[in-house]
N, CA and C atoms as an extended XYZ file, in Angstrom:
366
Properties=species:S:1:pos:R:3:atomname:S:1:resname:S:1:resid:I:1 pbc="F F F"
N        38.139       71.449       58.679 N   MET     1
C        37.949       70.419       57.671 CA  MET     1
C        36.654       69.655       57.916 C   MET     1
N        36.369       69.307       59.144 N   ILE     2
C        35.145       68.576       59.448 CA  ILE     2
C        33.927       69.430       59.134 C   ILE     2
N        34.007       70.745       59.395 N   GLY     3
C        32.896       71.641       59.081 CA  GLY     3
C        32.578       71.645       57.604 C   GLY     3
N        33.608       71.644       56.744 N   GLY     4
C        33.404       71.605       55.305 CA  GLY     4
C        32.749       70.316       54.866 C   GLY     4
N        33.171       69.198       55.487 N   PHE     5
C        32.575       67.903       55.167 CA  PHE     5
C        31.110       67.890       55.587 C   PHE     5
N        30.813       68.439       56.778 N   ALA     6
C        29.430       68.491       57.250 CA  ALA     6
C        28.582       69.343       56.323 C   ALA     6
N        29.129       70.466       55.841 N   LEU     7
C        28.409       71.319       54.907 CA  LEU     7
C        28.105       70.563       53.624 C   LEU     7
N        29.098       69.871       53.095 N   ALA     8
C        28.902       69.122       51.854 CA  ALA     8
C        27.838       68.046       52.042 C   ALA     8
N        27.851       67.356       53.174 N   MET     9
C        26.844       66.323       53.423 CA  MET     9
C        25.453       66.947       53.527 C   MET     9
N        25.343       68.100       54.206 N   ALA    10
C        24.054       68.765       54.328 CA  ALA    10
C        23.556       69.217       52.963 C   ALA    10
N        24.453       69.731       52.137 N   VAL    11
C        24.081       70.212       50.813 CA  VAL    11
C        23.593       69.056       49.956 C   VAL    11
N        24.242       67.919       50.026 N   GLN    12
C        23.891       66.789       49.173 CA  GLN    12
C        22.553       66.184       49.557 C   GLN    12
N        22.115       66.319       50.795 N   THR    13
C        20.848       65.724       51.193 CA  THR    13
C        19.682       66.689       51.025 C   THR    13
N        19.960       67.983       50.931 N   ALA    14
C        18.902       68.966       50.722 CA  ALA    14
C        18.598       69.073       49.231 C   ALA    14
N        17.317       69.195       48.882 N   PRO    15
C        17.003       69.344       47.460 CA  PRO    15
C        17.519       70.679       46.935 C   PRO    15
N        18.012       70.663       45.719 N   ILE    16
C        18.522       71.873       45.075 CA  ILE    16
C        17.515       72.295       44.014 C   ILE    16
N        17.162       73.560       44.013 N   ASP    17
C        16.275       74.109       42.999 CA  ASP    17
C        17.125       74.451       41.777 C   ASP    17
N        17.391       73.458       40.944 N   TRP    18
C        18.298       73.619       39.810 CA  TRP    18
C        17.843       74.729       38.871 C   TRP    18
N        16.545       74.839       38.638 N   ASP    19
C        16.040       75.866       37.720 CA  ASP    19
C        16.168       77.271       38.304 C   ASP    19
N        16.245       77.378       39.621 N   GLY    20
C        16.329       78.679       40.273 CA  GLY    20
C        17.746       79.207       40.445 C   GLY    20
N        18.748       78.405       40.097 N   LEU    21
C        20.137       78.845       40.277 CA  LEU    21
C        20.576       79.759       39.134 C   LEU    21
N        21.307       80.789       39.500 N   ALA    22
C        21.883       81.693       38.496 CA  ALA    22
C        23.027       80.971       37.789 C   ALA    22
N        23.292       81.317       36.528 N   PRO    23
C        24.432       80.713       35.835 CA  PRO    23
C        25.740       81.130       36.494 C   PRO    23
N        26.694       80.211       36.539 N   PHE    24
C        27.989       80.527       37.147 CA  PHE    24
C        28.673       81.608       36.311 C   PHE    24
N        29.140       82.676       36.955 N   PRO    25
C        29.738       83.795       36.220 CA  PRO    25
C        31.230       83.591       35.933 C   PRO    25
N        31.534       82.660       35.038 N   TYR    26
C        32.925       82.433       34.650 CA  TYR    26
C        33.497       83.679       33.968 C   TYR    26
N        34.713       84.015       34.276 N   ARG    27
C        35.437       85.051       33.542 CA  ARG    27
C        35.818       84.500       32.168 C   ARG    27
N        36.345       83.283       32.151 N   ALA    28
C        36.682       82.586       30.910 CA  ALA    28
C        36.000       81.216       30.965 C   ALA    28
N        35.306       80.821       29.904 N   PRO    29
C        34.603       79.531       29.935 CA  PRO    29
C        35.589       78.372       30.060 C   PRO    29
N        35.168       77.315       30.759 N   PRO    30
C        36.050       76.156       30.892 CA  PRO    30
C        36.245       75.444       29.559 C   PRO    30
N        37.391       74.812       29.429 N   ILE    31
C        37.690       74.026       28.228 CA  ILE    31
C        37.809       72.560       28.643 C   ILE    31
N        36.916       71.751       28.103 N   VAL    32
C        36.943       70.313       28.370 CA  VAL    32
C        37.887       69.690       27.346 C   VAL    32
N        38.981       69.124       27.837 N   THR    33
C        40.022       68.594       26.952 CA  THR    33
C        39.675       67.203       26.423 C   THR    33
N        40.431       66.777       25.443 N   ALA    34
C        40.254       65.436       24.876 CA  ALA    34
C        40.467       64.358       25.938 C   ALA    34
N        41.401       64.579       26.853 N   GLU    35
C        41.651       63.598       27.919 CA  GLU    35
C        40.448       63.490       28.855 C   GLU    35
N        39.810       64.613       29.134 N   MET    36
C        38.607       64.606       29.977 CA  MET    36
C        37.471       63.872       29.278 C   MET    36
N        37.307       64.132       27.990 N   GLN    37
C        36.280       63.441       27.203 CA  GLN    37
C        36.539       61.931       27.209 C   GLN    37
N        37.812       61.557       27.043 N   ALA    38
C        38.185       60.139       26.977 CA  ALA    38
C        37.889       59.428       28.293 C   ALA    38
N        38.114       60.097       29.416 N   PHE    39
C        37.813       59.477       30.713 CA  PHE    39
C        36.333       59.129       30.800 C   PHE    39
N        35.481       60.070       30.426 N   VAL    40
C        34.039       59.831       30.492 CA  VAL    40
C        33.638       58.731       29.502 C   VAL    40
N        34.220       58.745       28.329 N   GLN    41
C        33.926       57.690       27.351 CA  GLN    41
C        34.275       56.314       27.927 C   GLN    41
N        35.432       56.203       28.592 N   ARG    42
C        35.817       54.917       29.197 CA  ARG    42
C        34.834       54.492       30.285 C   ARG    42
N        34.367       55.443       31.082 N   GLU    43
C        33.396       55.107       32.131 CA  GLU    43
C        32.107       54.570       31.519 C   GLU    43
N        31.661       55.177       30.438 N   VAL    44
C        30.451       54.722       29.760 CA  VAL    44
C        30.696       53.365       29.106 C   VAL    44
N        31.843       53.215       28.437 N   ALA    45
C        32.149       51.966       27.727 CA  ALA    45
C        32.271       50.773       28.666 C   ALA    45
N        32.717       51.007       29.883 N   THR    46
C        32.873       49.907       30.837 CA  THR    46
C        31.635       49.714       31.700 C   THR    46
N        30.534       50.314       31.270 N   HIS    47
C        29.223       50.133       31.903 CA  HIS    47
C        29.192       50.579       33.361 C   HIS    47
N        29.949       51.606       33.685 N   LYS    48
C        29.914       52.141       35.044 CA  LYS    48
C        28.762       53.126       35.223 C   LYS    48
N        28.083       53.427       34.146 N   CYS    49
C        26.926       54.307       34.189 CA  CYS    49
C        25.696       53.432       34.000 C   CYS    49
N        24.800       53.444       34.969 N   SER    50
C        23.728       52.453       34.975 CA  SER    50
C        22.620       52.682       33.948 C   SER    50
N        22.433       53.891       33.477 N   VAL    51
C        21.323       54.104       32.538 CA  VAL    51
C        21.769       54.796       31.256 C   VAL    51
N        22.999       54.594       30.850 N   THR    52
C        23.490       55.220       29.627 CA  THR    52
C        23.009       54.405       28.432 C   THR    52
N        22.211       55.008       27.561 N   PRO    53
C        21.712       54.262       26.397 CA  PRO    53
C        22.844       53.837       25.464 C   PRO    53
N        22.690       52.689       24.833 N   ALA    54
C        23.682       52.221       23.863 CA  ALA    54
C        23.813       53.251       22.751 C   ALA    54
N        25.032       53.462       22.303 N   GLY    55
C        25.278       54.406       21.232 CA  GLY    55
C        25.427       55.847       21.692 C   GLY    55
N        25.296       56.093       22.995 N   THR    56
C        25.436       57.458       23.509 CA  THR    56
C        26.842       57.965       23.244 C   THR    56
N        26.946       59.180       22.742 N   GLN    57
C        28.242       59.775       22.457 CA  GLN    57
C        28.398       61.140       23.118 C   GLN    57
N        27.540       61.414       24.096 N   SER    58
C        27.575       62.697       24.778 CA  SER    58
C        26.929       62.546       26.149 C   SER    58
N        27.421       63.317       27.110 N   MET    59
C        26.859       63.303       28.450 CA  MET    59
C        27.054       64.687       29.054 C   MET    59
N        25.979       65.249       29.616 N   THR    60
C        26.041       66.554       30.268 CA  THR    60
C        25.785       66.373       31.758 C   THR    60
N        26.598       67.047       32.562 N   VAL    61
C        26.444       67.007       34.013 CA  VAL    61
C        26.263       68.438       34.503 C   VAL    61
N        25.131       68.693       35.188 N   ASP    62
C        24.920       69.975       35.848 CA  ASP    62
C        25.622       69.930       37.201 C   ASP    62
N        26.197       71.063       37.593 N   VAL    63
C        26.897       71.147       38.870 CA  VAL    63
C        26.488       72.439       39.556 C   VAL    63
N        26.038       72.332       40.809 N   ALA    64
C        25.748       73.501       41.633 CA  ALA    64
C        27.040       73.901       42.337 C   ALA    64
N        27.287       75.213       42.396 N   VAL    65
C        28.525       75.734       42.975 CA  VAL    65
C        28.166       76.763       44.038 C   VAL    65
N        28.654       76.557       45.261 N   LEU    66
C        28.452       77.521       46.339 CA  LEU    66
C        29.686       78.404       46.431 C   LEU    66
N        29.486       79.717       46.194 N   VAL    67
C        30.569       80.695       46.260 CA  VAL    67
C        30.398       81.466       47.561 C   VAL    67
N        31.498       81.586       48.338 N   ASP    68
C        31.403       82.298       49.613 CA  ASP    68
C        31.525       83.807       49.423 C   ASP    68
N        31.410       84.537       50.518 N   ALA    69
C        31.415       86.004       50.471 CA  ALA    69
C        32.722       86.567       49.924 C   ALA    69
N        33.810       85.802       50.016 N   ASN    70
C        35.118       86.239       49.512 CA  ASN    70
C        35.425       85.685       48.133 C   ASN    70
N        34.400       85.223       47.446 N   ASP    71
C        34.506       84.662       46.100 CA  ASP    71
C        35.304       83.360       46.036 C   ASP    71
N        35.357       82.651       47.139 N   GLY    72
C        35.969       81.324       47.151 CA  GLY    72
C        34.928       80.260       46.859 C   GLY    72
N        35.366       79.164       46.320 N   ILE    73
C        34.469       78.040       46.023 CA  ILE    73
C        34.354       77.199       47.284 C   ILE    73
N        33.156       77.147       47.864 N   ARG    74
C        32.935       76.380       49.089 CA  ARG    74
C        32.688       74.911       48.805 C   ARG    74
N        31.826       74.643       47.822 N   VAL    75
C        31.466       73.263       47.522 CA  VAL    75
C        30.873       73.197       46.120 C   VAL    75
N        31.040       72.040       45.478 N   THR    76
C        30.383       71.765       44.203 CA  THR    76
C        29.559       70.499       44.381 C   THR    76
N        28.349       70.509       43.853 N   VAL    77
C        27.440       69.369       43.996 CA  VAL    77
C        26.921       68.991       42.611 C   VAL    77
N        27.250       67.779       42.140 N   PRO    78
C        26.751       67.368       40.821 CA  PRO    78
C        25.303       66.912       40.894 C   PRO    78
N        24.589       67.130       39.811 N   ARG    79
C        23.228       66.609       39.696 CA  ARG    79
C        23.322       65.135       39.320 C   ARG    79
N        22.546       64.315       39.973 N   ALA    80
C        22.601       62.870       39.734 CA  ALA    80
C        22.171       62.535       38.306 C   ALA    80
N        23.014       61.734       37.633 N   ILE    81
C        22.702       61.257       36.275 CA  ILE    81
C        22.878       59.737       36.188 C   ILE    81
N        22.931       59.072       37.325 N   GLN    82
C        23.103       57.616       37.387 CA  GLN    82
C        24.464       57.171       36.876 C   GLN    82
N        25.456       58.000       37.089 N   CYS    83
C        26.836       57.682       36.705 CA  CYS    83
C        27.761       58.351       37.733 C   CYS    83
N        27.876       57.771       38.929 N   PRO    84
C        28.563       58.428       40.038 CA  PRO    84
C        29.999       58.863       39.750 C   PRO    84
N        30.758       58.056       39.026 N   THR    85
C        32.145       58.465       38.782 CA  THR    85
C        32.210       59.709       37.909 C   THR    85
N        31.341       59.799       36.917 N   VAL    86
C        31.325       60.977       36.049 CA  VAL    86
C        30.760       62.180       36.807 C   VAL    86
N        29.760       61.965       37.645 N   GLU    87
C        29.218       63.057       38.461 CA  GLU    87
C        30.318       63.682       39.327 C   GLU    87
N        31.056       62.840       40.046 N   GLN    88
C        32.109       63.340       40.931 CA  GLN    88
C        33.262       63.956       40.137 C   GLN    88
N        33.566       63.380       39.005 N   TYR    89
C        34.612       63.914       38.134 CA  TYR    89
C        34.235       65.324       37.672 C   TYR    89
N        32.994       65.482       37.223 N   ALA    90
C        32.526       66.793       36.762 CA  ALA    90
C        32.558       67.815       37.900 C   ALA    90
N        32.134       67.420       39.090 N   ALA    91
C        32.150       68.346       40.236 CA  ALA    91
C        33.572       68.797       40.552 C   ALA    91
N        34.526       67.871       40.488 N   ALA    92
C        35.931       68.224       40.743 CA  ALA    92
C        36.471       69.135       39.646 C   ALA    92
N        36.128       68.847       38.406 N   LEU    93
C        36.575       69.705       37.304 CA  LEU    93
C        36.019       71.123       37.464 C   LEU    93
N        34.747       71.233       37.791 N   VAL    94
C        34.132       72.549       37.961 CA  VAL    94
C        34.819       73.318       39.076 C   VAL    94
N        35.145       72.645       40.177 N   ALA    95
C        35.850       73.326       41.274 CA  ALA    95
C        37.167       73.897       40.772 C   ALA    95
N        37.889       73.140       39.979 N   GLY    96
C        39.155       73.622       39.429 CA  GLY    96
C        38.957       74.742       38.422 C   GLY    96
N        37.978       74.589       37.524 N   PHE    97
C        37.703       75.615       36.518 CA  PHE    97
C        37.257       76.931       37.164 C   PHE    97
N        36.564       76.842       38.289 N   ALA    98
C        35.980       78.026       38.919 CA  ALA    98
C        36.977       78.850       39.729 C   ALA    98
N        37.995       78.201       40.274 N   ARG    99
C        38.951       78.925       41.113 CA  ARG    99
C        39.642       80.030       40.323 C   ARG    99
N        39.606       81.229       40.905 N   ASN   100
C        40.227       82.410       40.298 CA  ASN   100
C        39.697       82.687       38.887 C   ASN   100
N        38.480       82.273       38.617 N   ASN   101
C        37.890       82.451       37.289 CA  ASN   101
C        36.463       82.984       37.414 C   ASN   101
N        36.256       83.863       38.368 N   LEU   102
C        34.928       84.385       38.661 CA  LEU   102
C        34.874       85.862       38.313 C   LEU   102
N        33.845       86.255       37.573 N   LEU   103
C        33.639       87.676       37.305 CA  LEU   103
C        33.347       88.393       38.626 C   LEU   103
N        33.644       89.683       38.711 N   PRO   104
C        33.327       90.416       39.943 CA  PRO   104
C        31.832       90.309       40.253 C   PRO   104
N        31.538       90.068       41.519 N   ARG   105
C        30.141       89.928       41.953 CA  ARG   105
C        29.785       91.093       42.858 C   ARG   105
N        28.515       91.433       42.887 N   THR   106
C        28.046       92.472       43.797 CA  THR   106
C        27.560       91.876       45.110 C   THR   106
N        27.269       90.589       45.107 N   ALA   107
C        26.792       89.930       46.329 CA  ALA   107
C        27.923       89.860       47.350 C   ALA   107
N        27.631       90.247       48.573 N   GLY   108
C        28.620       90.174       49.639 CA  GLY   108
C        28.397       88.986       50.544 C   GLY   108
N        27.663       87.996       50.060 N   SER   109
C        27.367       86.815       50.869 CA  SER   109
C        27.489       85.566       50.004 C   SER   109
N        27.293       84.423       50.642 N   GLU   110
C        27.325       83.167       49.892 CA  GLU   110
C        26.204       83.153       48.868 C   GLU   110
N        26.482       82.513       47.731 N   GLN   111
C        25.457       82.382       46.706 CA  GLN   111
C        25.695       81.105       45.909 C   GLN   111
N        24.590       80.448       45.541 N   TRP   112
C        24.632       79.256       44.706 CA  TRP   112
C        24.514       79.634       43.236 C   TRP   112
N        25.248       78.900       42.407 N   TYR   113
C        25.206       79.061       40.960 CA  TYR   113
C        25.118       77.676       40.335 C   TYR   113
N        24.821       77.657       39.039 N   LYS   114
C        24.785       76.390       38.299 CA  LYS   114
C        25.651       76.525       37.054 C   LYS   114
N        26.347       75.450       36.757 N   THR   115
C        27.079       75.346       35.507 CA  THR   115
C        26.906       73.924       34.988 C   THR   115
N        27.278       73.700       33.760 N   SER   116
C        27.177       72.365       33.166 CA  SER   116
C        28.443       72.065       32.393 C   SER   116
N        28.819       70.799       32.397 N   LEU   117
C        29.915       70.324       31.555 CA  LEU   117
C        29.338       69.269       30.625 C   LEU   117
N        29.677       69.383       29.348 N   THR   118
C        29.244       68.377       28.377 CA  THR   118
C        30.480       67.663       27.857 C   THR   118
N        30.440       66.352       27.934 N   PHE   119
C        31.509       65.494       27.439 CA  PHE   119
C        31.001       64.831       26.172 C   PHE   119
N        31.782       64.899       25.096 N   THR   120
C        31.382       64.339       23.810 CA  THR   120
C        32.541       63.523       23.255 C   THR   120
N        32.221       62.407       22.636 N   TRP   121
C        33.241       61.546       22.048 CA  TRP   121
C        32.678       60.871       20.813 C   TRP   121
N        33.549       60.219       20.065 N   LYS   122
C        33.136       59.511       18.841 CA  LYS   122
C        33.275       58.028       19.018 C   LYS   122
């Protein structure tokens, strides 16, 4: 457990080449539910996001995903958008969406991927 925490801390402090990451190979695309959208809307409405422009009705969070050699999800790292609760929420959602939802890979080693979640509300 401590090793996983140390890995996550090391990953978060190292710069990620977001443009260089391959798209996450989902078998089935994730579905962002109305409840998930509502959570993000509440975070924005209560001003927990420091740079969310007034009138914003959408927010996208990029998430880097480290897949191990056995196709397990090692760690998810959200890209900073100045809204920590939504960043962490998106990273947790991606971890759940990714488990057992990976297309067969040819890589026999760890590999980083990128995915994005977009939350939209009215």
